[in-house]
Amino acid sequence: KNWLLAASWFFYASWNPWFLPLLIGSASLDWWMALRMDRAQGRARRAWLAATVCINLLVLGYFKYIGFLADNLNTLLASAGLRVLAPEHSIVLPIGISFFTFQAISYLMDVHRGTVRAQRNPLDLGLFIALFPQLIAGPIVRYHDIAAEIVRRRVTSVDFAAGAERFIYGLAKKVLLANPLGLVADKIFALPVAELSPALCWLGALCYTFQIYYDFSGYSDMAIGLGRMFGFHFLENFNYPYILASIRDFWRRRHIPL
């Protein structure tokens, strides 16, 4: 477990080491506050949940939306002839912050509902939040689905082989399907409007539609395969989302754990 946690931290820091303290700090805060929540009852228990979820969402909202809000405020003030008050923001978005934030919230919800007890070992919770196969691109893994495997699991040759096969399958989706489809879509979307025909518009839309499907589906396959190679059994993330009966059915079939 400790080797996997160290490898996950190294994997995350290899992109930008300055954001590793954010990942570790977030997991540490969630570990401590979940312990407090686990010991509380009634309104106090709900208050701990609300506080912890709000802190997680505020951190996520700051990195994802503060620049967007500041830029739009500047534009609004400038169009009204007023002095720009908000400075321009150029904030680097920590990779995978949405995924590890929602992972943490799933853990907090499980503890609040009594589905699991709060994790006493901070390293075990840190491994759940930072586990590198699905850290930056999902799928979101709910804590109660792998809680037992974090504590104890078996790595077998059968699982390793099946995981490697699933990883290669996902890699092929990404490299052989999503990337070429994306190139076609980008070239069509970059054309001047005067050069676009109905057939080109439809081709661009269809290429983009399948690009985002094979991109995310491929990442999910790779994460599920890598996890299985280490003895983790993540839930499936897709169930033919484009064969849908309604918008609600689409969201039930796509990104299932979320």
PDB file of C-alpha atoms in Angstrom:
ATOM      1  CA  LYS A   1       0.000   0.000   0.000  1.00  0.00           C
ATOM      2  CA  ASN A   2       2.751   2.415   0.914  1.00  0.00           C
ATOM      3  CA  TRP A   3       4.582   1.752  -2.354  1.00  0.00           C
ATOM      4  CA  LEU A   4       1.388   2.413  -4.295  1.00  0.00           C
ATOM      5  CA  LEU A   5       0.782   5.629  -2.369  1.00  0.00           C
ATOM      6  CA  ALA A   6       4.353   6.809  -2.951  1.00  0.00           C
ATOM      7  CA  ALA A   7       4.066   5.937  -6.655  1.00  0.00           C
ATOM      8  CA  SER A   8       0.768   7.841  -6.884  1.00  0.00           C
ATOM      9  CA  TRP A   9       2.268  10.915  -5.244  1.00  0.00           C
ATOM     10  CA  PHE A  10       5.292  10.713  -7.546  1.00  0.00           C
ATOM     11  CA  PHE A  11       2.990  10.349 -10.557  1.00  0.00           C
ATOM     12  CA  TYR A  12       1.039  13.460  -9.564  1.00  0.00           C
ATOM     13  CA  ALA A  13       4.150  15.486  -8.701  1.00  0.00           C
ATOM     14  CA  SER A  14       5.776  14.623 -12.039  1.00  0.00           C
ATOM     15  CA  TRP A  15       3.320  17.021 -13.707  1.00  0.00           C
ATOM     16  CA  ASN A  16       3.704  19.893 -11.234  1.00  0.00           C
ATOM     17  CA  PRO A  17       5.292  19.237  -7.820  1.00  0.00           C
ATOM     18  CA  TRP A  18       3.826  22.437  -6.383  1.00  0.00           C
ATOM     19  CA  PHE A  19       0.350  20.927  -6.423  1.00  0.00           C
ATOM     20  CA  LEU A  20       1.295  17.776  -4.506  1.00  0.00           C
ATOM     21  CA  PRO A  21       0.812  19.589  -1.141  1.00  0.00           C
ATOM     22  CA  LEU A  22      -2.717  20.463  -2.288  1.00  0.00           C
ATOM     23  CA  LEU A  23      -3.517  16.786  -2.902  1.00  0.00           C
ATOM     24  CA  ILE A  24      -1.967  15.653   0.388  1.00  0.00           C
ATOM     25  CA  GLY A  25      -3.496  18.545   2.343  1.00  0.00           C
ATOM     26  CA  SER A  26      -6.954  17.882   0.932  1.00  0.00           C
ATOM     27  CA  ALA A  27      -6.762  14.184   1.853  1.00  0.00           C
ATOM     28  CA  SER A  28      -5.452  15.005   5.345  1.00  0.00           C
ATOM     29  CA  LEU A  29      -8.246  17.481   6.018  1.00  0.00           C
ATOM     30  CA  ASP A  30     -10.888  15.016   4.807  1.00  0.00           C
ATOM     31  CA  TRP A  31      -9.377  12.281   7.005  1.00  0.00           C
ATOM     32  CA  TRP A  32      -9.448  14.473  10.125  1.00  0.00           C
ATOM     33  CA  MET A  33     -12.920  15.915   9.560  1.00  0.00           C
ATOM     34  CA  ALA A  34     -14.407  12.492   8.753  1.00  0.00           C
ATOM     35  CA  LEU A  35     -13.126  11.217  12.091  1.00  0.00           C
ATOM     36  CA  ARG A  36     -14.863  14.114  13.833  1.00  0.00           C
ATOM     37  CA  MET A  37     -18.047  13.459  11.863  1.00  0.00           C
ATOM     38  CA  ASP A  38     -17.944   9.739  12.651  1.00  0.00           C
ATOM     39  CA  ARG A  39     -18.010  10.497  16.378  1.00  0.00           C
ATOM     40  CA  ALA A  40     -20.785  13.097  16.157  1.00  0.00           C
ATOM     41  CA  GLN A  41     -24.547  12.565  16.099  1.00  0.00           C
ATOM     42  CA  GLY A  42     -27.590  14.367  14.730  1.00  0.00           C
ATOM     43  CA  ARG A  43     -27.112  17.994  13.759  1.00  0.00           C
ATOM     44  CA  ALA A  44     -23.435  17.980  14.669  1.00  0.00           C
ATOM     45  CA  ARG A  45     -22.851  15.100  12.251  1.00  0.00           C
ATOM     46  CA  ARG A  46     -24.639  16.959   9.451  1.00  0.00           C
ATOM     47  CA  ALA A  47     -22.707  20.140  10.280  1.00  0.00           C
ATOM     48  CA  TRP A  48     -19.370  18.329   9.932  1.00  0.00           C
ATOM     49  CA  LEU A  49     -20.488  16.914   6.585  1.00  0.00           C
ATOM     50  CA  ALA A  50     -21.656  20.297   5.301  1.00  0.00           C
ATOM     51  CA  ALA A  51     -18.447  22.020   6.396  1.00  0.00           C
ATOM     52  CA  THR A  52     -16.167  19.420   4.823  1.00  0.00           C
ATOM     53  CA  VAL A  53     -18.076  19.274   1.534  1.00  0.00           C
ATOM     54  CA  CYS A  54     -18.153  23.086   1.342  1.00  0.00           C
ATOM     55  CA  ILE A  55     -14.392  23.312   1.869  1.00  0.00           C
ATOM     56  CA  ASN A  56     -13.785  20.763  -0.900  1.00  0.00           C
ATOM     57  CA  LEU A  57     -16.110  22.551  -3.302  1.00  0.00           C
ATOM     58  CA  LEU A  58     -14.681  25.990  -2.482  1.00  0.00           C
ATOM     59  CA  VAL A  59     -11.167  24.781  -3.326  1.00  0.00           C
ATOM     60  CA  LEU A  60     -12.454  23.224  -6.552  1.00  0.00           C
ATOM     61  CA  GLY A  61     -14.454  26.348  -7.412  1.00  0.00           C
ATOM     62  CA  TYR A  62     -11.505  28.648  -6.794  1.00  0.00           C
ATOM     63  CA  PHE A  63      -9.186  26.860  -9.186  1.00  0.00           C
ATOM     64  CA  LYS A  64     -11.813  26.173 -11.839  1.00  0.00           C
ATOM     65  CA  TYR A  65     -13.896  29.348 -11.875  1.00  0.00           C
ATOM     66  CA  ILE A  66     -12.186  32.329 -10.204  1.00  0.00           C
ATOM     67  CA  GLY A  67     -10.351  33.258 -13.399  1.00  0.00           C
ATOM     68  CA  PHE A  68     -13.540  32.887 -15.440  1.00  0.00           C
ATOM     69  CA  LEU A  69     -15.512  35.067 -13.026  1.00  0.00           C
ATOM     70  CA  ALA A  70     -12.782  37.716 -12.845  1.00  0.00           C
ATOM     71  CA  ASP A  71     -12.425  37.933 -16.631  1.00  0.00           C
ATOM     72  CA  ASN A  72     -16.168  38.279 -17.124  1.00  0.00           C
ATOM     73  CA  LEU A  73     -16.402  40.921 -14.397  1.00  0.00           C
ATOM     74  CA  ASN A  74     -13.671  42.900 -16.115  1.00  0.00           C
ATOM     75  CA  THR A  75     -15.497  42.639 -19.449  1.00  0.00           C
ATOM     76  CA  LEU A  76     -18.776  43.733 -17.875  1.00  0.00           C
ATOM     77  CA  LEU A  77     -17.193  46.718 -16.138  1.00  0.00           C
ATOM     78  CA  ALA A  78     -15.285  47.770 -19.252  1.00  0.00           C
ATOM     79  CA  SER A  79     -18.410  47.590 -21.447  1.00  0.00           C
ATOM     80  CA  ALA A  80     -20.202  49.848 -18.964  1.00  0.00           C
ATOM     81  CA  GLY A  81     -17.388  52.385 -19.074  1.00  0.00           C
ATOM     82  CA  LEU A  82     -16.384  51.683 -15.485  1.00  0.00           C
ATOM     83  CA  ARG A  83     -12.912  51.178 -14.100  1.00  0.00           C
ATOM     84  CA  VAL A  84     -11.857  47.558 -14.042  1.00  0.00           C
ATOM     85  CA  LEU A  85     -11.726  46.469 -10.415  1.00  0.00           C
ATOM     86  CA  ALA A  86     -10.910  42.786 -10.603  1.00  0.00           C
ATOM     87  CA  PRO A  87      -7.362  41.937 -11.717  1.00  0.00           C
ATOM     88  CA  GLU A  88      -6.747  39.544 -14.559  1.00  0.00           C
ATOM     89  CA  HIS A  89      -6.314  36.014 -13.275  1.00  0.00           C
ATOM     90  CA  SER A  90      -4.207  33.311 -14.821  1.00  0.00           C
ATOM     91  CA  ILE A  91      -4.536  30.384 -12.454  1.00  0.00           C
ATOM     92  CA  VAL A  92      -3.112  26.992 -13.323  1.00  0.00           C
ATOM     93  CA  LEU A  93      -5.761  24.318 -12.844  1.00  0.00           C
ATOM     94  CA  PRO A  94      -4.394  21.382 -10.831  1.00  0.00           C
ATOM     95  CA  ILE A  95      -4.745  18.298 -12.984  1.00  0.00           C
ATOM     96  CA  GLY A  96      -7.401  15.864 -11.775  1.00  0.00           C
ATOM     97  CA  ILE A  97      -8.769  18.210  -9.108  1.00  0.00           C
ATOM     98  CA  SER A  98     -12.378  17.453 -10.076  1.00  0.00           C
ATOM     99  CA  PHE A  99     -11.818  13.714  -9.781  1.00  0.00           C
ATOM    100  CA  PHE A 100     -10.040  13.650  -6.444  1.00  0.00           C
ATOM    101  CA  THR A 101     -12.496  16.198  -5.014  1.00  0.00           C
ATOM    102  CA  PHE A 102     -15.499  14.054  -5.925  1.00  0.00           C
ATOM    103  CA  GLN A 103     -13.666  10.962  -4.667  1.00  0.00           C
ATOM    104  CA  ALA A 104     -13.246  12.674  -1.299  1.00  0.00           C
ATOM    105  CA  ILE A 105     -16.905  13.718  -1.224  1.00  0.00           C
ATOM    106  CA  SER A 106     -17.982  10.131  -1.955  1.00  0.00           C
ATOM    107  CA  TYR A 107     -15.965   9.030   1.073  1.00  0.00           C
ATOM    108  CA  LEU A 108     -17.509  11.717   3.289  1.00  0.00           C
ATOM    109  CA  MET A 109     -21.015  10.722   2.169  1.00  0.00           C
ATOM    110  CA  ASP A 110     -20.304   7.050   2.923  1.00  0.00           C
ATOM    111  CA  VAL A 111     -19.132   7.939   6.436  1.00  0.00           C
ATOM    112  CA  HIS A 112     -22.116  10.234   7.037  1.00  0.00           C
ATOM    113  CA  ARG A 113     -24.602   7.570   5.937  1.00  0.00           C
ATOM    114  CA  GLY A 114     -22.933   4.934   8.094  1.00  0.00           C
ATOM    115  CA  THR A 115     -22.079   2.797   5.055  1.00  0.00           C
ATOM    116  CA  VAL A 116     -18.472   2.645   6.295  1.00  0.00           C
ATOM    117  CA  ARG A 117     -16.616   3.758   9.397  1.00  0.00           C
ATOM    118  CA  ALA A 118     -14.185   6.639   9.108  1.00  0.00           C
ATOM    119  CA  GLN A 119     -10.749   5.464   8.046  1.00  0.00           C
ATOM    120  CA  ARG A 120      -8.346   5.560  11.013  1.00  0.00           C
ATOM    121  CA  ASN A 121      -5.217   5.215   8.910  1.00  0.00           C
ATOM    122  CA  PRO A 122      -4.523   8.470   6.993  1.00  0.00           C
ATOM    123  CA  LEU A 123      -2.281   6.640   4.515  1.00  0.00           C
ATOM    124  CA  ASP A 124      -5.120   4.296   3.530  1.00  0.00           C
ATOM    125  CA  LEU A 125      -7.410   7.227   2.823  1.00  0.00           C
ATOM    126  CA  GLY A 126      -4.577   8.987   1.019  1.00  0.00           C
ATOM    127  CA  LEU A 127      -4.208   5.949  -1.237  1.00  0.00           C
ATOM    128  CA  PHE A 128      -7.928   5.976  -2.050  1.00  0.00           C
ATOM    129  CA  ILE A 129      -7.847   9.645  -3.078  1.00  0.00           C
ATOM    130  CA  ALA A 130      -4.468   9.589  -4.862  1.00  0.00           C
ATOM    131  CA  LEU A 131      -4.539   6.129  -6.498  1.00  0.00           C
ATOM    132  CA  PHE A 132      -2.803   6.912  -9.779  1.00  0.00           C
ATOM    133  CA  PRO A 133      -4.693   4.711 -12.294  1.00  0.00           C
ATOM    134  CA  GLN A 134      -7.773   6.910 -12.067  1.00  0.00           C
ATOM    135  CA  LEU A 135      -6.418  10.052 -10.386  1.00  0.00           C
ATOM    136  CA  ILE A 136      -6.385  12.424 -13.356  1.00  0.00           C
ATOM    137  CA  ALA A 137      -9.071  11.109 -15.697  1.00  0.00           C
ATOM    138  CA  GLY A 138     -11.426   8.903 -13.709  1.00  0.00           C
ATOM    139  CA  PRO A 139     -13.570   6.994 -13.439  1.00  0.00           C
ATOM    140  CA  ILE A 140     -14.693   8.278 -10.058  1.00  0.00           C
ATOM    141  CA  VAL A 141     -14.471   5.386  -7.590  1.00  0.00           C
ATOM    142  CA  ARG A 142     -16.786   5.326  -4.582  1.00  0.00           C
ATOM    143  CA  TYR A 143     -15.074   4.576  -1.303  1.00  0.00           C
ATOM    144  CA  HIS A 144     -17.325   1.730  -0.160  1.00  0.00           C
ATOM    145  CA  ASP A 145     -16.726  -0.134  -3.436  1.00  0.00           C
ATOM    146  CA  ILE A 146     -12.993  -0.597  -2.774  1.00  0.00           C
ATOM    147  CA  ALA A 147     -12.694   0.011   0.988  1.00  0.00           C
ATOM    148  CA  ALA A 148     -11.968  -3.657   1.674  1.00  0.00           C
ATOM    149  CA  GLU A 149      -9.434  -3.889  -1.166  1.00  0.00           C
ATOM    150  CA  ILE A 150      -7.501  -0.904   0.171  1.00  0.00           C
ATOM    151  CA  VAL A 151      -6.961  -2.777   3.430  1.00  0.00           C
ATOM    152  CA  ARG A 152      -6.359  -6.250   1.954  1.00  0.00           C
ATOM    153  CA  ARG A 153      -6.408  -7.636  -1.581  1.00  0.00           C
ATOM    154  CA  ARG A 154      -4.849 -10.394  -3.660  1.00  0.00           C
ATOM    155  CA  VAL A 155      -2.886  -9.778  -6.850  1.00  0.00           C
ATOM    156  CA  THR A 156      -3.217 -12.819  -9.120  1.00  0.00           C
ATOM    157  CA  SER A 157      -1.819 -13.651 -12.534  1.00  0.00           C
ATOM    158  CA  VAL A 158      -5.381 -13.940 -13.861  1.00  0.00           C
ATOM    159  CA  ASP A 159      -6.277 -10.434 -12.686  1.00  0.00           C
ATOM    160  CA  PHE A 160      -2.977  -9.039 -13.926  1.00  0.00           C
ATOM    161  CA  ALA A 161      -3.467 -10.523 -17.397  1.00  0.00           C
ATOM    162  CA  ALA A 162      -7.092  -9.362 -17.602  1.00  0.00           C
ATOM    163  CA  GLY A 163      -6.071  -5.888 -16.440  1.00  0.00           C
ATOM    164  CA  ALA A 164      -3.272  -5.641 -19.007  1.00  0.00           C
ATOM    165  CA  GLU A 165      -5.680  -6.699 -21.769  1.00  0.00           C
ATOM    166  CA  ARG A 166      -8.213  -4.075 -20.656  1.00  0.00           C
ATOM    167  CA  PHE A 167      -5.499  -1.404 -20.525  1.00  0.00           C
ATOM    168  CA  ILE A 168      -4.369  -2.170 -24.099  1.00  0.00           C
ATOM    169  CA  TYR A 169      -7.998  -2.095 -25.261  1.00  0.00           C
ATOM    170  CA  GLY A 170      -8.450   1.380 -23.756  1.00  0.00           C
ATOM    171  CA  LEU A 171      -5.145   2.621 -25.145  1.00  0.00           C
ATOM    172  CA  ALA A 172      -6.239   1.529 -28.633  1.00  0.00           C
ATOM    173  CA  LYS A 173      -9.499   3.475 -28.252  1.00  0.00           C
ATOM    174  CA  LYS A 174      -7.553   6.589 -27.331  1.00  0.00           C
ATOM    175  CA  VAL A 175      -4.700   6.375 -29.846  1.00  0.00           C
ATOM    176  CA  LEU A 176      -6.318   4.670 -32.837  1.00  0.00           C
ATOM    177  CA  LEU A 177      -9.836   6.135 -32.638  1.00  0.00           C
ATOM    178  CA  ALA A 178     -10.171   9.244 -30.439  1.00  0.00           C
ATOM    179  CA  ASN A 179      -7.023  11.048 -31.598  1.00  0.00           C
ATOM    180  CA  PRO A 180      -7.599  10.667 -35.389  1.00  0.00           C
ATOM    181  CA  LEU A 181     -11.281  11.590 -35.002  1.00  0.00           C
ATOM    182  CA  GLY A 182     -10.217  14.653 -33.038  1.00  0.00           C
ATOM    183  CA  LEU A 183      -7.862  15.764 -35.795  1.00  0.00           C
ATOM    184  CA  VAL A 184     -10.667  15.615 -38.358  1.00  0.00           C
ATOM    185  CA  ALA A 185     -13.069  17.503 -36.073  1.00  0.00           C
ATOM    186  CA  ASP A 186     -10.503  20.208 -35.300  1.00  0.00           C
ATOM    187  CA  LYS A 187      -9.733  20.806 -38.977  1.00  0.00           C
ATOM    188  CA  ILE A 188     -13.427  21.099 -39.862  1.00  0.00           C
ATOM    189  CA  PHE A 189     -14.184  23.407 -36.926  1.00  0.00           C
ATOM    190  CA  ALA A 190     -11.256  25.649 -37.960  1.00  0.00           C
ATOM    191  CA  LEU A 191     -12.641  26.239 -41.467  1.00  0.00           C
ATOM    192  CA  PRO A 192     -14.218  29.607 -42.332  1.00  0.00           C
ATOM    193  CA  VAL A 193     -18.007  29.489 -42.302  1.00  0.00           C
ATOM    194  CA  ALA A 194     -18.143  30.209 -46.040  1.00  0.00           C
ATOM    195  CA  GLU A 195     -16.278  26.977 -46.762  1.00  0.00           C
ATOM    196  CA  LEU A 196     -18.553  24.753 -44.690  1.00  0.00           C
ATOM    197  CA  SER A 197     -21.085  22.539 -46.425  1.00  0.00           C
ATOM    198  CA  PRO A 198     -23.873  20.640 -44.644  1.00  0.00           C
ATOM    199  CA  ALA A 199     -21.973  17.390 -45.191  1.00  0.00           C
ATOM    200  CA  LEU A 200     -18.813  18.833 -43.588  1.00  0.00           C
ATOM    201  CA  CYS A 201     -20.812  20.155 -40.645  1.00  0.00           C
ATOM    202  CA  TRP A 202     -22.317  16.736 -40.031  1.00  0.00           C
ATOM    203  CA  LEU A 203     -18.923  15.046 -40.425  1.00  0.00           C
ATOM    204  CA  GLY A 204     -17.352  17.434 -37.899  1.00  0.00           C
ATOM    205  CA  ALA A 205     -20.183  16.932 -35.415  1.00  0.00           C
ATOM    206  CA  LEU A 206     -20.055  13.132 -35.703  1.00  0.00           C
ATOM    207  CA  CYS A 207     -16.266  13.008 -35.429  1.00  0.00           C
ATOM    208  CA  TYR A 208     -16.392  15.177 -32.308  1.00  0.00           C
ATOM    209  CA  THR A 209     -19.209  13.066 -30.832  1.00  0.00           C
ATOM    210  CA  PHE A 210     -17.205   9.859 -31.151  1.00  0.00           C
ATOM    211  CA  GLN A 211     -13.914  11.534 -30.245  1.00  0.00           C
ATOM    212  CA  ILE A 212     -15.153  12.508 -26.778  1.00  0.00           C
ATOM    213  CA  TYR A 213     -16.745   9.083 -26.317  1.00  0.00           C
ATOM    214  CA  TYR A 214     -13.651   7.046 -27.231  1.00  0.00           C
ATOM    215  CA  ASP A 215     -11.412   9.492 -25.365  1.00  0.00           C
ATOM    216  CA  PHE A 216     -13.213   9.155 -22.041  1.00  0.00           C
ATOM    217  CA  SER A 217     -14.155   5.513 -22.564  1.00  0.00           C
ATOM    218  CA  GLY A 218     -10.542   4.709 -23.413  1.00  0.00           C
ATOM    219  CA  TYR A 219      -9.246   6.472 -20.300  1.00  0.00           C
ATOM    220  CA  SER A 220     -11.771   4.561 -18.194  1.00  0.00           C
ATOM    221  CA  ASP A 221     -10.701   1.232 -19.702  1.00  0.00           C
ATOM    222  CA  MET A 222      -7.052   2.038 -19.006  1.00  0.00           C
ATOM    223  CA  ALA A 223      -7.812   2.999 -15.396  1.00  0.00           C
ATOM    224  CA  ILE A 224      -9.930  -0.100 -14.780  1.00  0.00           C
ATOM    225  CA  GLY A 225      -7.222  -2.275 -16.337  1.00  0.00           C
ATOM    226  CA  LEU A 226      -4.399  -0.707 -14.318  1.00  0.00           C
ATOM    227  CA  GLY A 227      -6.422  -1.017 -11.143  1.00  0.00           C
ATOM    228  CA  ARG A 228      -7.074  -4.695 -11.764  1.00  0.00           C
ATOM    229  CA  MET A 229      -3.362  -5.293 -12.341  1.00  0.00           C
ATOM    230  CA  PHE A 230      -2.863  -4.104  -8.740  1.00  0.00           C
ATOM    231  CA  GLY A 231      -5.786  -6.097  -7.347  1.00  0.00           C
ATOM    232  CA  PHE A 232      -8.478  -3.383  -7.394  1.00  0.00           C
ATOM    233  CA  HIS A 233     -11.838  -4.023  -9.057  1.00  0.00           C
ATOM    234  CA  PHE A 234     -13.282  -0.678 -10.146  1.00  0.00           C
ATOM    235  CA  LEU A 235     -16.881  -0.457 -11.325  1.00  0.00           C
ATOM    236  CA  GLU A 236     -17.682  -0.020 -14.997  1.00  0.00           C
ATOM    237  CA  ASN A 237     -18.088   3.572 -16.151  1.00  0.00           C
ATOM    238  CA  PHE A 238     -19.978   3.250 -19.461  1.00  0.00           C
ATOM    239  CA  ASN A 239     -22.956   1.264 -20.676  1.00  0.00           C
ATOM    240  CA  TYR A 240     -23.529   2.247 -24.313  1.00  0.00           C
ATOM    241  CA  PRO A 241     -24.531   5.871 -23.495  1.00  0.00           C
ATOM    242  CA  TYR A 242     -25.402   6.731 -27.105  1.00  0.00           C
ATOM    243  CA  ILE A 243     -28.081   4.004 -27.141  1.00  0.00           C
ATOM    244  CA  LEU A 244     -30.373   6.076 -24.988  1.00  0.00           C
ATOM    245  CA  ALA A 245     -34.097   6.398 -24.365  1.00  0.00           C
ATOM    246  CA  SER A 246     -33.883   9.855 -22.740  1.00  0.00           C
ATOM    247  CA  ILE A 247     -31.390  12.412 -21.422  1.00  0.00           C
ATOM    248  CA  ARG A 248     -31.783  10.848 -17.969  1.00  0.00           C
ATOM    249  CA  ASP A 249     -30.958   7.461 -19.448  1.00  0.00           C
ATOM    250  CA  PHE A 250     -27.865   8.970 -21.113  1.00  0.00           C
ATOM    251  CA  TRP A 251     -26.486  10.125 -17.766  1.00  0.00           C
ATOM    252  CA  ARG A 252     -27.267   6.762 -16.178  1.00  0.00           C
ATOM    253  CA  ARG A 253     -25.239   5.034 -18.883  1.00  0.00           C
ATOM    254  CA  ARG A 254     -22.331   7.512 -19.050  1.00  0.00           C
ATOM    255  CA  HIS A 255     -20.048   8.134 -16.081  1.00  0.00           C
ATOM    256  CA  ILE A 256     -22.040   5.637 -14.004  1.00  0.00           C
ATOM    257  CA  PRO A 257     -20.412   6.133 -10.557  1.00  0.00           C
ATOM    258  CA  LEU A 258     -20.915   9.919 -10.723  1.00  0.00           C
TER     259      LEU A 258
END
